[in-house]
Amino acid sequence: MLDDTLKAQLQAYLQRVTQPFELVASLDDSASAQEMKALLETIAGLSDQITVRTDGNDARKPSFSLQRTGTDMSLRFAAIPLGHEFTSLVLALLWTGGHPPKVAPEVIEQIKGLDGDYRFEVYMSLSCHNCPDVVQALSLMAVLNPKVKTVVIDGALYQQEVTEREVMAVPMVYLNGQVFGSGRMLIEEIVAKLDTTSAEKEAAKLSAKDAFDVLMVGGGPAGAAAAVYAARKGIRTGVVAERFGGQTNDTMAIENYISVLETDGPKFAAALEAQVRHYEVDIMNLQQAAKIVPAAQEGGLIEVHLANGGVLKSRSVVLSTGARWRNVNVPGEQEYKNKGVAYCPHCDGPLFKGKRTAVIGGGNSGVEAAIDLAGIVAHVTLIEFADQLKADAVLVSKLKSLPNVTIVTNAQTTEITGDGGKVNGIRYKDRVSGVEHHVALEGIFVQIGLVPNTEWLKGTVELSRFGEIVVDAKGHTNVPGVFAAGDCTTVPYKQIVIAAGEGAKAALSAFDYLIRTPAPVAEAVAA
């Protein structure tokens, strides 16, 4: 199951285990159970601190728990955690064995201080690149606090359970039997939802910060590049972001960023953050901007008000809020979101194994999604509004070669239908004949482009009719001291490399603004 190279790497990691613990397996007669047993025995053979028992009696079979000697920790994998989750397994082994996590001390104290009954169940898929963050967060919480119990469940391995609970998107998290959240969540985000006093404390902490010379609002490629360029000028630099890395976190493969032959989104996002932190930039993650207040006088301080009530001040601001998946905006879409309506084929595709699906959108993203799904699901219907697919010719050719794909062009999606609990079909109108059609299916993947995250700026910063921030060639907006870069702007071609370049340009423009516009004495930023 693990090749020699992987075994050697794992053995090196397991040398960091300092406290003994057991892997207790609950097995049945399935082939998956035998795979799990072999994996656990391999792991135990690589460390004298780890032992395996196969006398577990958990209801979920096959599964295994990690049990540190002398503790009440409760962490279980109802999964064979390979693929994207192999790192989650390795970290769980290390943490259980006493190796300290790379998490901020204040977050660790928050987790240890949680008081209550927290029984988490997280459904994931081994091909989901958003799942490991959630799996690792909940695993660590179970290791640190005995009041937190976590079960990690592979939806493909427990398909009946997934069907009964109508789990149609991963990661999906249940707390004490009720839906807690879905989609990628960082550990700080999960803890904040449990610790109801954290938002008020965080707002006060943010408001108490000294004013910045330049503040990036958004931490994707544009914001990260701007932060690096600004910090290298020796000025006080900050980044406030909902999710550092932005949409790159949701990108499966990146193969066109110059000098990087191939990587994936989460790795790219982590590399962005590492470089920004290298320059000691103040990163304020998991924060949503709600309002921007221009400076009262030239060279004065601009205020960025946050959703939690905090207020940040800066002599200049770079808006790099990026964009998000565009909705179809038809009846049924919101009602059946995560109940058959999905936006990430890599994450949620395995949940629709053997089922009928549709993809809305005939650009590169839509065609790539259809090709990806065709290898998993029973059938894919691709629906495109225009009279022909807009994707690259090589992708269209590949799509047309697949036997379980139907392509429908000149089709206007009019409704996503369901039975009240989950999707059961899609309705579209032929734009030539006007005839309406209904296709019975179980899953729909929306891939129709992006919408800029700029609603909070209306009435303050000039926006185009598409909601993009209007910028000139140097990244200036219509507000003095406020610049913008990346997918949220009018700059064409929404690409990572373009966003990064525009971020660098905006930072240089901000620096030029600062040196030409002295701050009033009363508001001067301390050196």
Short mmCIF file of C-alpha atoms in Angstrom, two decimals:
data_model
loop_
_atom_site.label_atom_id
_atom_site.label_comp_id
_atom_site.label_asym_id
_atom_site.label_seq_id
_atom_site.Cartn_x
_atom_site.Cartn_y
_atom_site.Cartn_z
CA MET A 1 0.00 0.00 0.00
CA LEU A 2 2.91 2.34 0.82
CA ASP A 3 5.92 2.15 -1.46
CA ASP A 4 9.46 2.03 -0.07
CA THR A 5 10.03 5.76 -0.54
CA LEU A 6 6.85 6.67 1.33
CA LYS A 7 7.68 4.20 4.10
CA ALA A 8 11.10 5.75 4.55
CA GLN A 9 9.60 9.24 4.73
CA LEU A 10 6.95 8.10 7.20
CA GLN A 11 9.54 6.36 9.38
CA ALA A 12 11.54 9.58 9.52
CA TYR A 13 8.47 11.50 10.65
CA LEU A 14 7.54 8.90 13.26
CA GLN A 15 10.90 9.34 14.95
CA ARG A 16 9.32 12.49 16.41
CA VAL A 17 6.76 10.39 18.33
CA THR A 18 7.70 10.50 22.03
CA GLN A 19 4.58 9.13 23.74
CA PRO A 20 3.25 5.59 23.22
CA PHE A 21 -0.22 5.05 21.75
CA GLU A 22 -2.40 2.40 20.16
CA LEU A 23 -4.18 2.11 16.84
CA VAL A 24 -7.37 0.20 17.65
CA ALA A 25 -9.10 -1.19 14.56
CA SER A 26 -12.73 -2.22 14.23
CA LEU A 27 -12.80 -4.53 11.22
CA ASP A 28 -15.21 -6.62 9.17
CA ASP A 29 -14.65 -9.06 6.32
CA SER A 30 -14.46 -6.44 3.57
CA ALA A 31 -11.50 -5.84 1.30
CA SER A 32 -11.32 -2.30 2.70
CA ALA A 33 -10.87 -3.73 6.19
CA GLN A 34 -7.92 -5.80 5.01
CA GLU A 35 -6.38 -2.70 3.39
CA MET A 36 -6.84 -0.78 6.61
CA LYS A 37 -5.28 -3.56 8.70
CA ALA A 38 -2.27 -3.72 6.37
CA LEU A 39 -1.80 0.06 6.56
CA LEU A 40 -1.96 0.10 10.36
CA GLU A 41 0.46 -2.80 10.68
CA THR A 42 2.87 -1.02 8.34
CA ILE A 43 2.68 2.13 10.47
CA ALA A 44 3.24 0.19 13.72
CA GLY A 45 6.23 -1.53 12.14
CA LEU A 46 7.89 1.85 11.62
CA SER A 47 7.82 3.00 15.27
CA ASP A 48 8.35 1.20 18.56
CA GLN A 49 5.98 3.71 20.21
CA ILE A 50 2.95 2.56 18.19
CA THR A 51 1.04 -0.71 18.61
CA VAL A 52 -1.98 -2.13 16.78
CA ARG A 53 -5.03 -3.89 18.16
CA THR A 54 -7.77 -5.39 16.00
CA ASP A 55 -10.36 -6.06 18.71
CA GLY A 56 -12.23 -2.78 18.38
CA ASN A 57 -16.03 -2.95 18.36
CA ASP A 58 -17.07 0.40 16.91
CA ALA A 59 -20.28 0.38 14.86
CA ARG A 60 -18.46 1.84 11.86
CA LYS A 61 -16.46 -0.95 10.29
CA PRO A 62 -13.84 -0.67 9.01
CA SER A 63 -12.47 2.16 11.17
CA PHE A 64 -9.68 2.76 13.63
CA SER A 65 -9.05 5.04 16.59
CA LEU A 66 -5.89 6.64 17.92
CA GLN A 67 -5.65 6.16 21.69
CA ARG A 68 -2.83 7.70 23.67
CA THR A 69 -1.97 5.77 26.82
CA GLY A 70 -3.44 7.33 29.94
CA THR A 71 -5.76 9.81 28.16
CA ASP A 72 -9.41 10.01 27.13
CA MET A 73 -8.78 11.38 23.65
CA SER A 74 -11.26 10.25 21.00
CA LEU A 75 -10.13 10.46 17.36
CA ARG A 76 -11.39 7.92 14.83
CA PHE A 77 -10.85 7.46 11.09
CA ALA A 78 -13.69 5.67 9.31
CA ALA A 79 -11.45 5.84 6.29
CA ILE A 80 -8.24 4.64 4.76
CA PRO A 81 -6.62 8.08 4.82
CA LEU A 82 -4.45 8.13 1.74
CA GLY A 83 -4.57 10.54 -1.20
CA HIS A 84 -5.05 14.12 -0.01
CA GLU A 85 -5.66 12.81 3.52
CA PHE A 86 -2.34 11.01 4.00
CA THR A 87 -0.87 14.19 5.47
CA SER A 88 -3.84 14.32 7.87
CA LEU A 89 -3.02 10.80 9.02
CA VAL A 90 0.67 11.60 9.51
CA LEU A 91 -0.14 14.71 11.53
CA ALA A 92 -2.67 12.80 13.65
CA LEU A 93 0.00 10.20 14.42
CA LEU A 94 2.55 12.87 15.35
CA TRP A 95 0.15 14.89 17.52
CA THR A 96 -1.11 11.79 19.30
CA GLY A 97 2.51 10.83 19.89
CA GLY A 98 3.27 14.13 21.59
CA HIS A 99 4.77 16.17 18.75
CA PRO A 100 3.68 19.83 19.12
CA PRO A 101 1.42 21.27 16.40
CA LYS A 102 2.35 24.36 14.38
CA VAL A 103 -0.61 26.36 15.66
CA ALA A 104 -0.61 29.71 17.45
CA PRO A 105 -0.36 29.30 21.24
CA GLU A 106 -3.51 31.37 21.81
CA VAL A 107 -5.50 29.03 19.53
CA ILE A 108 -4.21 25.99 21.42
CA GLU A 109 -5.30 27.59 24.70
CA GLN A 110 -8.72 28.36 23.22
CA ILE A 111 -9.13 24.71 22.21
CA LYS A 112 -8.05 23.42 25.60
CA GLY A 113 -10.47 25.83 27.27
CA LEU A 114 -13.56 24.67 25.36
CA ASP A 115 -16.07 23.29 27.83
CA GLY A 116 -18.99 21.13 26.71
CA ASP A 117 -19.84 18.05 24.70
CA TYR A 118 -18.44 18.32 21.18
CA ARG A 119 -19.03 15.22 19.03
CA PHE A 120 -17.81 16.02 15.52
CA GLU A 121 -18.34 13.92 12.40
CA VAL A 122 -16.60 15.18 9.26
CA TYR A 123 -17.39 13.66 5.86
CA MET A 124 -14.61 13.98 3.30
CA SER A 125 -13.37 12.47 0.07
CA LEU A 126 -9.80 11.41 -0.65
CA SER A 127 -9.71 13.59 -3.78
CA CYS A 128 -10.91 16.74 -2.00
CA HIS A 129 -8.21 19.38 -1.61
CA ASN A 130 -10.32 21.47 0.78
CA CYS A 131 -11.00 18.59 3.18
CA PRO A 132 -7.56 18.20 4.82
CA ASP A 133 -7.75 21.61 6.54
CA VAL A 134 -11.01 20.64 8.23
CA VAL A 135 -9.92 17.06 8.99
CA GLN A 136 -6.65 18.26 10.50
CA ALA A 137 -8.34 20.98 12.55
CA LEU A 138 -10.89 18.63 14.09
CA SER A 139 -8.27 15.93 14.61
CA LEU A 140 -6.04 18.32 16.52
CA MET A 141 -8.96 19.51 18.63
CA ALA A 142 -9.67 15.89 19.62
CA VAL A 143 -6.03 15.37 20.55
CA LEU A 144 -5.85 18.55 22.66
CA ASN A 145 -9.21 18.43 24.43
CA PRO A 146 -10.84 15.18 25.67
CA LYS A 147 -14.23 16.91 25.50
CA VAL A 148 -13.87 17.03 21.71
CA LYS A 149 -14.56 13.73 19.93
CA THR A 150 -13.91 13.52 16.21
CA VAL A 151 -14.76 10.91 13.58
CA VAL A 152 -13.37 11.35 10.05
CA ILE A 153 -15.55 9.56 7.48
CA ASP A 154 -14.71 8.82 3.84
CA GLY A 155 -17.93 9.38 1.93
CA ALA A 156 -16.90 6.92 -0.79
CA LEU A 157 -16.30 4.20 1.82
CA TYR A 158 -19.59 4.86 3.64
CA GLN A 159 -21.89 5.61 0.72
CA GLN A 160 -25.01 4.29 2.43
CA GLU A 161 -24.43 6.63 5.36
CA VAL A 162 -23.81 9.52 2.98
CA THR A 163 -27.04 8.72 1.15
CA GLU A 164 -29.08 8.47 4.33
CA ARG A 165 -27.77 11.79 5.59
CA GLU A 166 -28.01 13.31 2.12
CA VAL A 167 -24.40 14.51 2.21
CA MET A 168 -23.75 15.93 -1.26
CA ALA A 169 -20.75 18.17 -0.66
CA VAL A 170 -17.54 17.79 1.28
CA PRO A 171 -16.16 18.61 3.68
CA MET A 172 -19.43 18.40 5.63
CA VAL A 173 -19.24 18.69 9.40
CA TYR A 174 -21.81 17.58 11.95
CA LEU A 175 -21.67 18.61 15.62
CA ASN A 176 -23.71 16.51 18.03
CA GLY A 177 -25.77 15.18 15.13
CA GLN A 178 -26.58 18.58 13.59
CA VAL A 179 -24.98 20.28 10.59
CA PHE A 180 -22.18 22.54 11.86
CA GLY A 181 -20.69 23.72 8.58
CA SER A 182 -19.58 22.80 5.09
CA GLY A 183 -16.68 23.74 2.89
CA ARG A 184 -13.13 24.64 3.82
CA MET A 185 -12.74 25.92 7.38
CA LEU A 186 -9.53 26.78 9.21
CA ILE A 187 -9.01 25.79 12.81
CA GLU A 188 -9.31 29.41 13.96
CA GLU A 189 -12.67 29.64 12.20
CA ILE A 190 -14.02 26.47 13.85
CA VAL A 191 -12.84 27.53 17.30
CA ALA A 192 -14.35 31.00 16.83
CA LYS A 193 -17.77 29.42 16.12
CA LEU A 194 -17.54 27.48 19.36
CA ASP A 195 -16.06 30.26 21.52
CA THR A 196 -18.82 32.90 21.38
CA THR A 197 -16.70 35.54 23.10
CA SER A 198 -13.89 35.41 20.55
CA ALA A 199 -15.35 37.88 18.00
CA GLU A 200 -15.59 40.73 20.50
CA LYS A 201 -12.08 40.08 21.79
CA GLU A 202 -10.70 39.91 18.24
CA ALA A 203 -12.40 43.19 17.25
CA ALA A 204 -10.86 45.03 20.19
CA LYS A 205 -7.45 43.54 19.43
CA LEU A 206 -7.62 44.66 15.78
CA SER A 207 -8.84 48.16 16.60
CA ALA A 208 -5.92 48.63 18.99
CA LYS A 209 -3.32 48.12 16.24
CA ASP A 210 -1.18 51.05 15.16
CA ALA A 211 -1.98 52.53 11.76
CA PHE A 212 -0.35 50.90 8.75
CA ASP A 213 1.49 52.60 5.93
CA VAL A 214 -0.22 50.26 3.45
CA LEU A 215 -2.99 47.76 4.16
CA MET A 216 -4.00 45.05 1.72
CA VAL A 217 -7.66 44.01 1.87
CA GLY A 218 -7.61 40.47 0.47
CA GLY A 219 -4.90 37.82 0.60
CA GLY A 220 -4.94 36.13 -2.78
CA PRO A 221 -2.11 36.38 -5.33
CA ALA A 222 -2.70 40.13 -5.80
CA GLY A 223 -2.75 40.91 -2.08
CA ALA A 224 0.23 38.66 -1.36
CA ALA A 225 2.34 40.21 -4.12
CA ALA A 226 1.39 43.70 -2.99
CA ALA A 227 2.35 42.84 0.59
CA VAL A 228 5.77 41.51 -0.43
CA TYR A 229 6.55 44.56 -2.59
CA ALA A 230 5.36 46.97 0.11
CA ALA A 231 7.19 45.25 2.98
CA ARG A 232 10.44 45.26 1.00
CA LYS A 233 10.21 49.07 1.00
CA GLY A 234 10.56 49.00 4.78
CA ILE A 235 7.10 50.41 5.49
CA ARG A 236 4.51 49.09 7.97
CA THR A 237 2.46 46.57 6.00
CA GLY A 238 -0.65 44.58 6.84
CA VAL A 239 -2.97 42.12 5.11
CA VAL A 240 -6.55 41.59 6.24
CA ALA A 241 -8.29 38.69 4.48
CA GLU A 242 -11.24 36.36 4.74
CA ARG A 243 -9.06 33.47 3.62
CA PHE A 244 -5.40 33.88 2.83
CA GLY A 245 -4.68 32.50 -0.63
CA GLY A 246 -8.14 33.41 -1.88
CA GLN A 247 -9.58 31.32 -4.67
CA THR A 248 -6.27 29.57 -5.32
CA ASN A 249 -7.21 27.39 -2.33
CA ASP A 250 -9.98 25.93 -4.51
CA THR A 251 -7.83 25.37 -7.60
CA MET A 252 -6.83 21.78 -8.20
CA ALA A 253 -3.95 22.19 -10.64
CA ILE A 254 -1.80 25.23 -11.49
CA GLU A 255 0.37 24.61 -14.53
CA ASN A 256 0.76 28.06 -16.08
CA TYR A 257 2.43 30.15 -13.37
CA ILE A 258 5.77 31.12 -14.81
CA SER A 259 8.77 29.28 -13.25
CA VAL A 260 6.48 26.80 -11.46
CA LEU A 261 6.00 23.80 -13.72
CA GLU A 262 3.14 22.31 -11.74
CA THR A 263 1.56 22.70 -8.31
CA ASP A 264 -1.87 22.64 -6.70
CA GLY A 265 -3.89 25.45 -5.19
CA PRO A 266 -3.44 24.74 -1.46
CA LYS A 267 0.35 24.37 -1.89
CA PHE A 268 0.47 27.59 -3.89
CA ALA A 269 -1.58 29.43 -1.25
CA ALA A 270 0.70 28.12 1.51
CA ALA A 271 3.76 29.32 -0.44
CA LEU A 272 2.18 32.77 -0.84
CA GLU A 273 1.60 33.02 2.91
CA ALA A 274 5.09 31.76 3.76
CA GLN A 275 6.71 34.43 1.61
CA VAL A 276 4.53 37.20 3.03
CA ARG A 277 5.30 36.09 6.59
CA HIS A 278 9.01 36.03 5.73
CA TYR A 279 8.82 39.82 5.45
CA GLU A 280 7.08 40.08 8.85
CA VAL A 281 3.86 41.40 7.37
CA ASP A 282 0.99 41.57 9.87
CA ILE A 283 -1.50 38.99 8.52
CA MET A 284 -5.03 39.25 9.91
CA ASN A 285 -6.82 36.21 8.55
CA LEU A 286 -10.49 35.18 8.73
CA GLN A 287 -11.63 38.81 8.73
CA GLN A 288 -14.34 40.24 6.47
CA ALA A 289 -14.22 43.87 5.41
CA ALA A 290 -17.57 45.66 5.66
CA LYS A 291 -16.88 49.31 4.86
CA ILE A 292 -14.08 51.66 3.80
CA VAL A 293 -14.00 55.26 4.99
CA PRO A 294 -11.77 57.57 2.91
CA ALA A 295 -9.34 59.88 4.66
CA ALA A 296 -10.82 63.15 5.90
CA GLN A 297 -7.91 65.08 4.41
CA GLU A 298 -5.14 64.47 1.90
CA GLY A 299 -2.56 62.11 3.33
CA GLY A 300 -4.79 61.27 6.28
CA LEU A 301 -5.76 57.83 7.57
CA ILE A 302 -8.18 55.59 5.69
CA GLU A 303 -10.39 53.35 7.83
CA VAL A 304 -11.35 49.76 6.99
CA HIS A 305 -14.29 48.62 9.12
CA LEU A 306 -14.62 44.86 9.67
CA ALA A 307 -17.70 42.72 10.05
CA ASN A 308 -16.84 41.90 13.69
CA GLY A 309 -16.75 45.60 14.62
CA GLY A 310 -13.00 46.08 14.46
CA VAL A 311 -11.50 49.09 12.66
CA LEU A 312 -8.09 49.16 10.96
CA LYS A 313 -6.38 52.38 9.89
CA SER A 314 -3.82 52.96 7.16
CA ARG A 315 -2.27 55.77 5.14
CA SER A 316 -2.95 53.79 1.95
CA VAL A 317 -5.02 50.75 1.02
CA VAL A 318 -4.78 48.14 -1.75
CA LEU A 319 -8.12 46.45 -2.47
CA SER A 320 -7.46 42.87 -3.61
CA THR A 321 -10.68 41.10 -2.62
CA GLY A 322 -10.76 38.78 -5.63
CA ALA A 323 -13.86 37.06 -6.93
CA ARG A 324 -16.10 34.07 -6.20
CA TRP A 325 -18.03 31.51 -8.21
CA ARG A 326 -20.96 33.04 -10.07
CA ASN A 327 -24.41 31.66 -9.29
CA VAL A 328 -26.91 30.68 -11.98
CA ASN A 329 -29.60 32.56 -10.02
CA VAL A 330 -32.48 30.28 -10.95
CA PRO A 331 -35.14 28.77 -8.68
CA GLY A 332 -33.78 25.85 -6.69
CA GLU A 333 -30.10 26.82 -6.72
CA GLN A 334 -29.92 28.19 -3.18
CA GLU A 335 -32.46 25.72 -1.84
CA TYR A 336 -30.40 22.75 -3.02
CA LYS A 337 -26.91 24.13 -2.46
CA ASN A 338 -24.84 21.30 -0.95
CA LYS A 339 -27.86 19.08 -1.53
CA GLY A 340 -26.95 18.27 -5.11
CA VAL A 341 -25.86 21.72 -6.28
CA ALA A 342 -22.05 21.96 -6.07
CA TYR A 343 -19.24 24.18 -7.35
CA CYS A 344 -16.12 22.01 -6.97
CA PRO A 345 -16.03 18.82 -9.05
CA HIS A 346 -12.70 17.75 -7.53
CA CYS A 347 -14.08 17.94 -4.01
CA ASP A 348 -17.62 16.67 -4.44
CA GLY A 349 -17.38 14.53 -7.58
CA PRO A 350 -16.70 11.25 -5.69
CA LEU A 351 -19.99 11.66 -3.80
CA PHE A 352 -21.84 11.24 -7.10
CA LYS A 353 -20.15 8.02 -8.15
CA GLY A 354 -22.43 6.08 -10.46
CA LYS A 355 -25.03 8.86 -10.55
CA ARG A 356 -26.33 11.24 -13.20
CA THR A 357 -24.93 14.77 -13.15
CA ALA A 358 -24.96 18.00 -15.11
CA VAL A 359 -22.39 20.76 -15.57
CA ILE A 360 -23.60 24.28 -16.30
CA GLY A 361 -21.00 26.19 -18.33
CA GLY A 362 -19.05 25.49 -21.51
CA GLY A 363 -15.86 27.40 -20.84
CA ASN A 364 -12.59 25.78 -19.80
CA SER A 365 -13.75 25.28 -16.21
CA GLY A 366 -17.03 23.68 -17.25
CA VAL A 367 -15.51 21.37 -19.85
CA GLU A 368 -12.69 20.35 -17.50
CA ALA A 369 -15.27 19.60 -14.81
CA ALA A 370 -17.30 17.46 -17.22
CA ILE A 371 -14.21 15.50 -18.28
CA ASP A 372 -13.25 14.97 -14.65
CA LEU A 373 -16.73 13.83 -13.64
CA ALA A 374 -17.12 11.50 -16.61
CA GLY A 375 -14.56 9.17 -15.07
CA ILE A 376 -16.59 8.88 -11.85
CA VAL A 377 -20.30 9.33 -12.51
CA ALA A 378 -22.75 7.41 -14.67
CA HIS A 379 -23.49 10.28 -17.04
CA VAL A 380 -22.73 13.98 -17.53
CA THR A 381 -24.94 16.49 -19.32
CA LEU A 382 -23.09 19.70 -20.15
CA ILE A 383 -25.35 22.71 -20.61
CA GLU A 384 -24.05 25.82 -22.39
CA PHE A 385 -26.01 29.04 -23.01
CA ALA A 386 -24.14 30.00 -26.21
CA ASP A 387 -24.40 28.20 -29.54
CA GLN A 388 -20.99 26.55 -29.08
CA LEU A 389 -18.58 25.63 -26.31
CA LYS A 390 -16.07 28.35 -25.42
CA ALA A 391 -13.38 26.05 -24.03
CA ASP A 392 -10.03 25.33 -25.70
CA ALA A 393 -10.33 23.09 -28.75
CA VAL A 394 -8.24 20.31 -27.19
CA LEU A 395 -10.60 20.14 -24.22
CA VAL A 396 -13.71 20.15 -26.40
CA SER A 397 -12.25 17.33 -28.51
CA LYS A 398 -11.54 15.28 -25.39
CA LEU A 399 -15.04 15.90 -24.06
CA LYS A 400 -16.70 14.83 -27.32
CA SER A 401 -14.74 11.58 -27.25
CA LEU A 402 -16.29 10.46 -23.96
CA PRO A 403 -19.18 8.00 -24.30
CA ASN A 404 -21.09 9.08 -21.18
CA VAL A 405 -21.30 12.79 -21.95
CA THR A 406 -24.15 14.71 -23.62
CA ILE A 407 -23.49 18.27 -24.80
CA VAL A 408 -26.41 20.69 -25.02
CA THR A 409 -25.79 24.17 -26.47
CA ASN A 410 -28.16 27.11 -26.95
CA ALA A 411 -29.67 26.10 -23.61
CA GLN A 412 -30.90 28.50 -20.93
CA THR A 413 -31.08 26.94 -17.47
CA THR A 414 -34.45 27.90 -15.96
CA GLU A 415 -34.76 25.82 -12.79
CA ILE A 416 -33.03 23.29 -10.56
CA THR A 417 -35.63 20.85 -9.34
CA GLY A 418 -35.72 18.64 -6.28
CA ASP A 419 -37.90 16.62 -3.96
CA GLY A 420 -37.60 19.04 -1.04
CA GLY A 421 -34.49 17.37 0.33
CA LYS A 422 -32.16 16.99 -2.63
CA VAL A 423 -31.78 17.66 -6.35
CA ASN A 424 -33.67 15.45 -8.78
CA GLY A 425 -33.21 17.32 -12.06
CA ILE A 426 -32.56 20.41 -14.11
CA ARG A 427 -34.85 22.33 -16.43
CA TYR A 428 -33.62 24.27 -19.44
CA LYS A 429 -35.13 26.05 -22.45
CA ASP A 430 -33.90 25.59 -26.01
CA ARG A 431 -33.07 29.16 -27.06
CA VAL A 432 -33.81 28.41 -30.72
CA SER A 433 -37.10 26.53 -30.51
CA GLY A 434 -38.27 27.82 -27.14
CA VAL A 435 -39.08 24.26 -26.04
CA GLU A 436 -38.42 23.44 -22.37
CA HIS A 437 -36.71 20.20 -21.33
CA HIS A 438 -36.24 18.47 -17.99
CA VAL A 439 -33.28 16.16 -17.32
CA ALA A 440 -33.52 13.79 -14.36
CA LEU A 441 -30.27 13.67 -12.37
CA GLU A 442 -28.78 13.73 -8.89
CA GLY A 443 -26.04 16.37 -9.06
CA ILE A 444 -25.39 19.74 -10.72
CA PHE A 445 -22.00 21.48 -10.91
CA VAL A 446 -22.08 25.21 -11.63
CA GLN A 447 -19.08 26.48 -13.63
CA ILE A 448 -20.07 29.82 -15.19
CA GLY A 449 -17.33 32.19 -14.15
CA LEU A 450 -16.70 34.67 -11.38
CA VAL A 451 -18.26 37.69 -9.69
CA PRO A 452 -16.04 40.28 -7.93
CA ASN A 453 -16.21 40.58 -4.13
CA THR A 454 -16.96 44.28 -4.14
CA GLU A 455 -20.54 44.73 -2.92
CA TRP A 456 -19.28 46.34 0.31
CA LEU A 457 -17.59 49.12 -1.71
CA LYS A 458 -20.71 50.46 -3.46
CA GLY A 459 -21.10 54.18 -2.97
CA THR A 460 -17.46 54.65 -1.97
CA VAL A 461 -15.22 53.34 -4.75
CA GLU A 462 -16.18 53.58 -8.44
CA LEU A 463 -17.35 50.22 -9.82
CA SER A 464 -18.04 49.11 -13.39
CA ARG A 465 -21.45 47.78 -14.44
CA PHE A 466 -20.05 44.30 -13.72
CA GLY A 467 -19.14 45.28 -10.16
CA GLU A 468 -15.40 45.48 -10.86
CA ILE A 469 -13.30 48.23 -9.27
CA VAL A 470 -12.38 50.78 -11.93
CA VAL A 471 -8.61 51.27 -12.00
CA ASP A 472 -6.16 53.09 -14.25
CA ALA A 473 -2.90 51.70 -15.61
CA LYS A 474 -1.19 52.19 -12.24
CA GLY A 475 -3.91 50.67 -10.09
CA HIS A 476 -5.38 53.96 -8.85
CA THR A 477 -9.07 54.05 -7.93
CA ASN A 478 -11.13 57.25 -7.76
CA VAL A 479 -10.38 57.54 -4.02
CA PRO A 480 -7.04 59.14 -3.05
CA GLY A 481 -4.75 56.65 -1.33
CA VAL A 482 -6.89 53.66 -2.35
CA PHE A 483 -5.53 51.29 -5.00
CA ALA A 484 -6.84 47.98 -6.34
CA ALA A 485 -5.49 44.87 -8.02
CA GLY A 486 -6.48 41.40 -9.17
CA ASP A 487 -9.74 39.72 -10.12
CA CYS A 488 -11.86 42.38 -8.39
CA THR A 489 -10.75 45.06 -10.89
CA THR A 490 -11.45 46.03 -14.49
CA VAL A 491 -8.08 44.60 -15.61
CA PRO A 492 -8.87 41.88 -18.20
CA TYR A 493 -7.94 38.19 -18.06
CA LYS A 494 -8.49 36.86 -14.56
CA GLN A 495 -5.31 34.84 -14.15
CA ILE A 496 -3.06 34.22 -11.14
CA VAL A 497 0.04 35.58 -12.85
CA ILE A 498 -1.80 38.75 -13.91
CA ALA A 499 -3.22 39.26 -10.40
CA ALA A 500 0.26 38.94 -8.90
CA GLY A 501 1.71 41.45 -11.35
CA GLU A 502 -1.12 43.90 -10.71
CA GLY A 503 -0.62 43.50 -6.96
CA ALA A 504 3.06 44.42 -7.29
CA LYS A 505 2.11 47.42 -9.42
CA ALA A 506 -0.49 48.60 -6.90
CA ALA A 507 2.01 48.36 -4.05
CA LEU A 508 4.56 50.42 -5.98
CA SER A 509 1.86 52.99 -6.73
CA ALA A 510 0.91 53.09 -3.05
CA PHE A 511 4.55 53.65 -2.08
CA ASP A 512 4.82 56.44 -4.65
CA TYR A 513 1.67 58.00 -3.14
CA LEU A 514 3.14 57.79 0.38
CA ILE A 515 6.44 59.48 -0.46
CA ARG A 516 4.66 62.26 -2.35
CA THR A 517 1.92 62.81 0.24
CA PRO A 518 3.32 63.48 3.73
CA ALA A 519 1.01 62.48 6.57
CA PRO A 520 -0.40 65.25 8.77
CA VAL A 521 1.61 65.55 11.96
CA ALA A 522 -1.26 64.46 14.20
CA GLU A 523 -1.74 61.25 12.24
CA ALA A 524 1.87 60.40 11.42
CA VAL A 525 2.70 56.72 11.70
CA ALA A 526 5.37 55.97 14.28
CA ALA A 527 8.67 54.99 12.75
#
